[in-house]
PDB file of C-alpha atoms in Angstrom:
ATOM      1  CA  VAL A   1      61.472 172.171  61.867  1.00  0.00           C
ATOM      2  CA  THR A   2      60.632 170.507  65.127  1.00  0.00           C
ATOM      3  CA  VAL A   3      61.167 166.839  65.530  1.00  0.00           C
ATOM      4  CA  ILE A   4      59.594 164.908  68.394  1.00  0.00           C
ATOM      5  CA  ALA A   5      61.030 161.690  69.585  1.00  0.00           C
ATOM      6  CA  ALA A   6      58.789 159.583  71.744  1.00  0.00           C
ATOM      7  CA  VAL A   7      60.658 157.105  73.881  1.00  0.00           C
ATOM      8  CA  ARG A   8      59.659 154.719  76.626  1.00  0.00           C
ATOM      9  CA  ASN A   9      62.417 156.025  78.973  1.00  0.00           C
ATOM     10  CA  PRO A  10      63.640 159.573  78.447  1.00  0.00           C
ATOM     11  CA  SER A  11      66.525 159.055  80.895  1.00  0.00           C
ATOM     12  CA  SER A  12      67.920 155.964  78.970  1.00  0.00           C
ATOM     13  CA  SER A  13      71.285 156.221  77.220  1.00  0.00           C
ATOM     14  CA  GLU A  14      69.656 155.917  73.890  1.00  0.00           C
ATOM     15  CA  ALA A  15      67.264 158.888  74.515  1.00  0.00           C
ATOM     16  CA  ILE A  16      70.065 160.900  76.094  1.00  0.00           C
ATOM     17  CA  SER A  17      72.169 160.219  72.865  1.00  0.00           C
ATOM     18  CA  LEU A  18      69.266 161.568  70.720  1.00  0.00           C
ATOM     19  CA  SER A  19      69.491 164.889  72.573  1.00  0.00           C
ATOM     20  CA  GLU A  20      73.159 165.078  71.653  1.00  0.00           C
ATOM     21  CA  LEU A  21      72.641 164.864  67.864  1.00  0.00           C
ATOM     22  CA  PRO A  22      73.368 168.045  66.005  1.00  0.00           C
ATOM     23  CA  THR A  23      70.335 170.113  64.772  1.00  0.00           C
ATOM     24  CA  GLY A  24      70.023 172.330  61.887  1.00  0.00           C
ATOM     25  CA  GLU A  25      69.532 176.135  62.201  1.00  0.00           C
ATOM     26  CA  ARG A  26      65.959 176.912  63.380  1.00  0.00           C
ATOM     27  CA  SER A  27      65.531 173.127  64.176  1.00  0.00           C
ATOM     28  CA  ARG A  28      64.862 171.546  67.412  1.00  0.00           C
ATOM     29  CA  LEU A  29      64.373 168.149  68.966  1.00  0.00           C
ATOM     30  CA  ILE A  30      61.896 167.529  71.771  1.00  0.00           C
ATOM     31  CA  ILE A  31      61.977 164.208  73.625  1.00  0.00           C
ATOM     32  CA  VAL A  32      58.683 163.037  75.227  1.00  0.00           C
ATOM     33  CA  LYS A  33      57.863 159.893  77.269  1.00  0.00           C
ATOM     34  CA  ILE A  34      55.343 157.593  75.577  1.00  0.00           C
ATOM     35  CA  ASP A  35      55.018 153.965  76.326  1.00  0.00           C
ATOM     36  CA  ALA A  36      52.741 152.324  73.783  1.00  0.00           C
ATOM     37  CA  SER A  37      50.995 150.399  76.538  1.00  0.00           C
ATOM     38  CA  SER A  38      50.273 153.375  78.743  1.00  0.00           C
ATOM     39  CA  GLU A  39      46.820 154.821  78.886  1.00  0.00           C
ATOM     40  CA  THR A  40      48.082 158.263  79.910  1.00  0.00           C
ATOM     41  CA  ASP A  41      51.606 158.830  78.358  1.00  0.00           C
ATOM     42  CA  GLY A  42      50.282 160.078  75.006  1.00  0.00           C
ATOM     43  CA  LYS A  43      47.946 162.815  76.486  1.00  0.00           C
ATOM     44  CA  ALA A  44      50.762 163.874  78.942  1.00  0.00           C
ATOM     45  CA  ALA A  45      53.152 164.118  75.961  1.00  0.00           C
ATOM     46  CA  VAL A  46      50.734 166.243  74.038  1.00  0.00           C
ATOM     47  CA  ASP A  47      50.190 168.479  77.041  1.00  0.00           C
ATOM     48  CA  SER A  48      53.888 168.837  77.359  1.00  0.00           C
ATOM     49  CA  LEU A  49      54.223 169.623  73.583  1.00  0.00           C
ATOM     50  CA  SER A  50      51.635 172.195  73.804  1.00  0.00           C
ATOM     51  CA  SER A  51      53.295 173.943  76.783  1.00  0.00           C
ATOM     52  CA  GLN A  52      56.515 174.096  74.655  1.00  0.00           C
ATOM     53  CA  GLY A  53      54.778 175.819  71.813  1.00  0.00           C
ATOM     54  CA  VAL A  54      53.947 172.967  69.498  1.00  0.00           C
ATOM     55  CA  LEU A  55      50.552 173.899  68.162  1.00  0.00           C
ATOM     56  CA  ALA A  56      50.196 171.342  65.407  1.00  0.00           C
ATOM     57  CA  LEU A  57      51.738 168.084  64.189  1.00  0.00           C
ATOM     58  CA  ASP A  58      52.200 167.405  60.483  1.00  0.00           C
ATOM     59  CA  VAL A  59      53.393 163.809  60.759  1.00  0.00           C
ATOM     60  CA  VAL A  60      52.963 161.224  63.496  1.00  0.00           C
ATOM     61  CA  ILE A  61      54.689 157.868  63.034  1.00  0.00           C
ATOM     62  CA  ALA A  62      53.441 155.049  65.169  1.00  0.00           C
ATOM     63  CA  ASN A  63      56.668 153.055  65.286  1.00  0.00           C
ATOM     64  CA  ALA A  64      56.438 151.251  68.659  1.00  0.00           C
ATOM     65  CA  GLY A  65      55.927 147.489  68.334  1.00  0.00           C
ATOM     66  CA  LEU A  66      56.318 144.223  70.250  1.00  0.00           C
ATOM     67  CA  PHE A  67      57.227 140.769  68.948  1.00  0.00           C
ATOM     68  CA  ASP A  68      57.639 138.507  71.775  1.00  0.00           C
ATOM     69  CA  THR A  69      59.659 135.502  70.405  1.00  0.00           C
ATOM     70  CA  ALA A  70      57.883 133.152  72.892  1.00  0.00           C
ATOM     71  CA  ALA A  71      54.777 133.871  70.732  1.00  0.00           C
ATOM     72  CA  PHE A  72      56.301 132.043  67.710  1.00  0.00           C
ATOM     73  CA  THR A  73      53.043 130.022  67.821  1.00  0.00           C
ATOM     74  CA  THR A  74      49.822 129.031  65.984  1.00  0.00           C
ATOM     75  CA  VAL A  75      46.363 130.213  66.859  1.00  0.00           C
ATOM     76  CA  ALA A  76      45.725 126.854  68.494  1.00  0.00           C
ATOM     77  CA  GLU A  77      48.813 127.002  70.571  1.00  0.00           C
ATOM     78  CA  ALA A  78      48.796 130.711  71.495  1.00  0.00           C
ATOM     79  CA  THR A  79      47.788 131.699  74.962  1.00  0.00           C
ATOM     80  CA  THR A  80      45.243 134.540  75.382  1.00  0.00           C
ATOM     81  CA  SER A  81      47.903 136.333  77.508  1.00  0.00           C
ATOM     82  CA  GLN A  82      50.314 136.221  74.455  1.00  0.00           C
ATOM     83  CA  ILE A  83      47.647 137.597  72.224  1.00  0.00           C
ATOM     84  CA  GLN A  84      46.486 140.314  74.654  1.00  0.00           C
ATOM     85  CA  THR A  85      50.144 141.493  75.120  1.00  0.00           C
ATOM     86  CA  HIS A  86      50.625 141.804  71.423  1.00  0.00           C
ATOM     87  CA  PHE A  87      47.320 143.576  70.967  1.00  0.00           C
ATOM     88  CA  ASP A  88      47.923 145.936  73.759  1.00  0.00           C
ATOM     89  CA  VAL A  89      51.171 147.316  72.211  1.00  0.00           C
ATOM     90  CA  ASN A  90      50.741 146.727  68.443  1.00  0.00           C
ATOM     91  CA  THR A  91      47.123 147.534  68.017  1.00  0.00           C
ATOM     92  CA  LEU A  92      46.059 149.688  70.916  1.00  0.00           C
ATOM     93  CA  GLY A  93      49.360 151.583  71.159  1.00  0.00           C
ATOM     94  CA  PRO A  94      48.767 153.197  67.680  1.00  0.00           C
ATOM     95  CA  VAL A  95      45.164 153.897  68.586  1.00  0.00           C
ATOM     96  CA  ARG A  96      46.171 155.601  71.773  1.00  0.00           C
ATOM     97  CA  LEU A  97      48.844 157.556  70.003  1.00  0.00           C
ATOM     98  CA  PHE A  98      46.381 158.665  67.294  1.00  0.00           C
ATOM     99  CA  GLN A  99      43.812 159.668  70.018  1.00  0.00           C
ATOM    100  CA  ALA A 100      46.320 161.747  71.905  1.00  0.00           C
ATOM    101  CA  THR A 101      47.796 163.498  68.956  1.00  0.00           C
ATOM    102  CA  LEU A 102      44.506 164.015  67.080  1.00  0.00           C
ATOM    103  CA  PRO A 103      43.916 167.644  68.323  1.00  0.00           C
ATOM    104  CA  LEU A 104      47.417 168.572  66.978  1.00  0.00           C
ATOM    105  CA  LEU A 105      46.992 166.703  63.710  1.00  0.00           C
ATOM    106  CA  GLN A 106      43.749 168.546  63.105  1.00  0.00           C
ATOM    107  CA  ARG A 107      45.570 171.871  63.382  1.00  0.00           C
ATOM    108  CA  SER A 108      47.977 170.920  60.575  1.00  0.00           C
ATOM    109  CA  SER A 109      47.264 171.735  56.876  1.00  0.00           C
ATOM    110  CA  SER A 110      48.960 168.471  55.788  1.00  0.00           C
ATOM    111  CA  ALA A 111      48.431 165.972  58.613  1.00  0.00           C
ATOM    112  CA  ARG A 112      49.690 162.406  58.209  1.00  0.00           C
ATOM    113  CA  PHE A 113      49.481 159.429  60.478  1.00  0.00           C
ATOM    114  CA  ILE A 114      51.877 156.630  59.526  1.00  0.00           C
ATOM    115  CA  LEU A 115      51.947 153.056  61.104  1.00  0.00           C
ATOM    116  CA  ILE A 116      55.029 150.876  60.941  1.00  0.00           C
ATOM    117  CA  SER A 117      53.360 147.575  60.097  1.00  0.00           C
ATOM    118  CA  SER A 118      54.593 144.270  58.968  1.00  0.00           C
ATOM    119  CA  LEU A 119      54.428 141.671  56.273  1.00  0.00           C
ATOM    120  CA  MET A 120      53.074 139.374  59.074  1.00  0.00           C
ATOM    121  CA  ALA A 121      49.939 141.481  59.050  1.00  0.00           C
ATOM    122  CA  THR A 122      48.794 140.311  55.605  1.00  0.00           C
ATOM    123  CA  ILE A 123      45.343 138.673  55.473  1.00  0.00           C
ATOM    124  CA  GLY A 124      45.092 138.292  51.628  1.00  0.00           C
ATOM    125  CA  GLY A 125      48.687 136.761  51.573  1.00  0.00           C
ATOM    126  CA  ILE A 126      48.453 134.767  54.700  1.00  0.00           C
ATOM    127  CA  LYS A 127      49.287 131.579  52.822  1.00  0.00           C
ATOM    128  CA  ASP A 128      52.544 133.159  51.849  1.00  0.00           C
ATOM    129  CA  VAL A 129      53.602 133.753  55.387  1.00  0.00           C
ATOM    130  CA  PRO A 130      54.397 130.264  56.803  1.00  0.00           C
ATOM    131  CA  LEU A 131      55.790 131.535  60.169  1.00  0.00           C
ATOM    132  CA  LYS A 132      53.919 130.758  63.209  1.00  0.00           C
ATOM    133  CA  VAL A 133      53.335 134.276  64.390  1.00  0.00           C
ATOM    134  CA  ALA A 134      49.581 134.353  65.105  1.00  0.00           C
ATOM    135  CA  PRO A 135      49.626 136.851  68.051  1.00  0.00           C
ATOM    136  CA  TYR A 136      51.908 139.299  66.297  1.00  0.00           C
ATOM    137  CA  GLY A 137      50.372 139.058  62.815  1.00  0.00           C
ATOM    138  CA  ALA A 138      46.837 139.425  64.046  1.00  0.00           C
ATOM    139  CA  SER A 139      47.779 142.513  66.252  1.00  0.00           C
ATOM    140  CA  LYS A 140      49.419 144.223  63.286  1.00  0.00           C
ATOM    141  CA  ALA A 141      46.553 143.357  60.980  1.00  0.00           C
ATOM    142  CA  ALA A 142      44.173 144.979  63.476  1.00  0.00           C
ATOM    143  CA  ALA A 143      46.427 147.985  63.611  1.00  0.00           C
ATOM    144  CA  ASN A 144      46.244 148.275  59.923  1.00  0.00           C
ATOM    145  CA  TYR A 145      42.506 148.323  59.906  1.00  0.00           C
ATOM    146  CA  PHE A 146      42.406 151.102  62.514  1.00  0.00           C
ATOM    147  CA  VAL A 147      44.891 153.105  60.496  1.00  0.00           C
ATOM    148  CA  ARG A 148      42.781 152.758  57.400  1.00  0.00           C
ATOM    149  CA  LYS A 149      39.591 153.625  59.344  1.00  0.00           C
ATOM    150  CA  ILE A 150      41.162 156.738  60.668  1.00  0.00           C
ATOM    151  CA  ASN A 151      41.362 158.084  57.124  1.00  0.00           C
ATOM    152  CA  TYR A 152      37.761 157.405  56.445  1.00  0.00           C
ATOM    153  CA  GLU A 153      36.675 159.074  59.651  1.00  0.00           C
ATOM    154  CA  ASN A 154      39.117 162.021  59.293  1.00  0.00           C
ATOM    155  CA  HIS A 155      39.378 162.932  55.697  1.00  0.00           C
ATOM    156  CA  GLU A 156      41.831 165.697  56.347  1.00  0.00           C
ATOM    157  CA  ILE A 157      44.400 163.129  57.755  1.00  0.00           C
ATOM    158  CA  ALA A 158      46.281 161.070  55.303  1.00  0.00           C
ATOM    159  CA  THR A 159      47.218 157.662  56.748  1.00  0.00           C
ATOM    160  CA  LEU A 160      49.631 154.988  55.578  1.00  0.00           C
ATOM    161  CA  ALA A 161      50.487 151.583  57.022  1.00  0.00           C
ATOM    162  CA  ILE A 162      53.917 150.534  55.668  1.00  0.00           C
ATOM    163  CA  ASP A 163      55.917 147.326  55.971  1.00  0.00           C
ATOM    164  CA  PRO A 164      59.601 148.405  56.184  1.00  0.00           C
ATOM    165  CA  GLY A 165      60.900 144.905  55.686  1.00  0.00           C
ATOM    166  CA  TYR A 166      63.547 143.145  57.619  1.00  0.00           C
ATOM    167  CA  GLY A 167      66.358 144.565  59.556  1.00  0.00           C
ATOM    168  CA  ALA A 168      66.923 148.000  61.401  1.00  0.00           C
ATOM    169  CA  THR A 169      69.013 149.517  58.457  1.00  0.00           C
ATOM    170  CA  PHE A 170      66.374 148.711  56.008  1.00  0.00           C
ATOM    171  CA  ARG A 171      63.695 150.308  58.154  1.00  0.00           C
ATOM    172  CA  LEU A 172      65.642 153.454  58.540  1.00  0.00           C
ATOM    173  CA  LEU A 173      66.161 153.731  54.802  1.00  0.00           C
ATOM    174  CA  ILE A 174      62.418 153.379  54.179  1.00  0.00           C
ATOM    175  CA  LEU A 175      61.640 155.947  56.919  1.00  0.00           C
ATOM    176  CA  HIS A 176      64.088 158.228  55.286  1.00  0.00           C
ATOM    177  CA  GLU A 177      62.312 157.822  51.928  1.00  0.00           C
ATOM    178  CA  VAL A 178      58.912 158.428  53.426  1.00  0.00           C
ATOM    179  CA  LEU A 179      60.021 161.522  55.267  1.00  0.00           C
ATOM    180  CA  THR A 180      61.930 162.815  52.185  1.00  0.00           C
ATOM    181  CA  ASN A 181      58.763 162.516  50.102  1.00  0.00           C
ATOM    182  CA  ILE A 182      56.690 164.266  52.691  1.00  0.00           C
ATOM    183  CA  PHE A 183      59.265 167.021  53.297  1.00  0.00           C
ATOM    184  CA  PRO A 184      60.987 167.447  49.877  1.00  0.00           C
TER     185      PRO A 184
END
């Protein structure tokens, strides 16, 4: 099993600590640089993976996200700059990641593209989300649309947008459950 960890800064202490984690027999970890707002990082990462013998990807998880607390605001009060910043990372980031990894996903017999979304992305339940999170919520809702559309355009790739709930621990538990169900 090969696990690929995409990080903004491969030389950060967090990224280095990933490389120090124990791996199982016949397992490996590859760390690649991908900043969700970069137009080129995804393709460069895929090129790097290909040069390291990664010929297919079974699961890609779009986990990068931005919630600028200064954007606790309504649509009327939000600046277009706040909205653009959120859309660049939360909407276009997953699109960039999908486009970069598509050739490797297409070589998998069980390709999956998973988006870490948010309750704040709800459209049908918007009245139940009283928080002023217009830039964030809209950017995640748009990402959900793209992830669903990916599945319609690429029937061989299963897609899923999940809301992991609040808190880092809970997110890790959900991610563990998703991966356990994918790789029993």
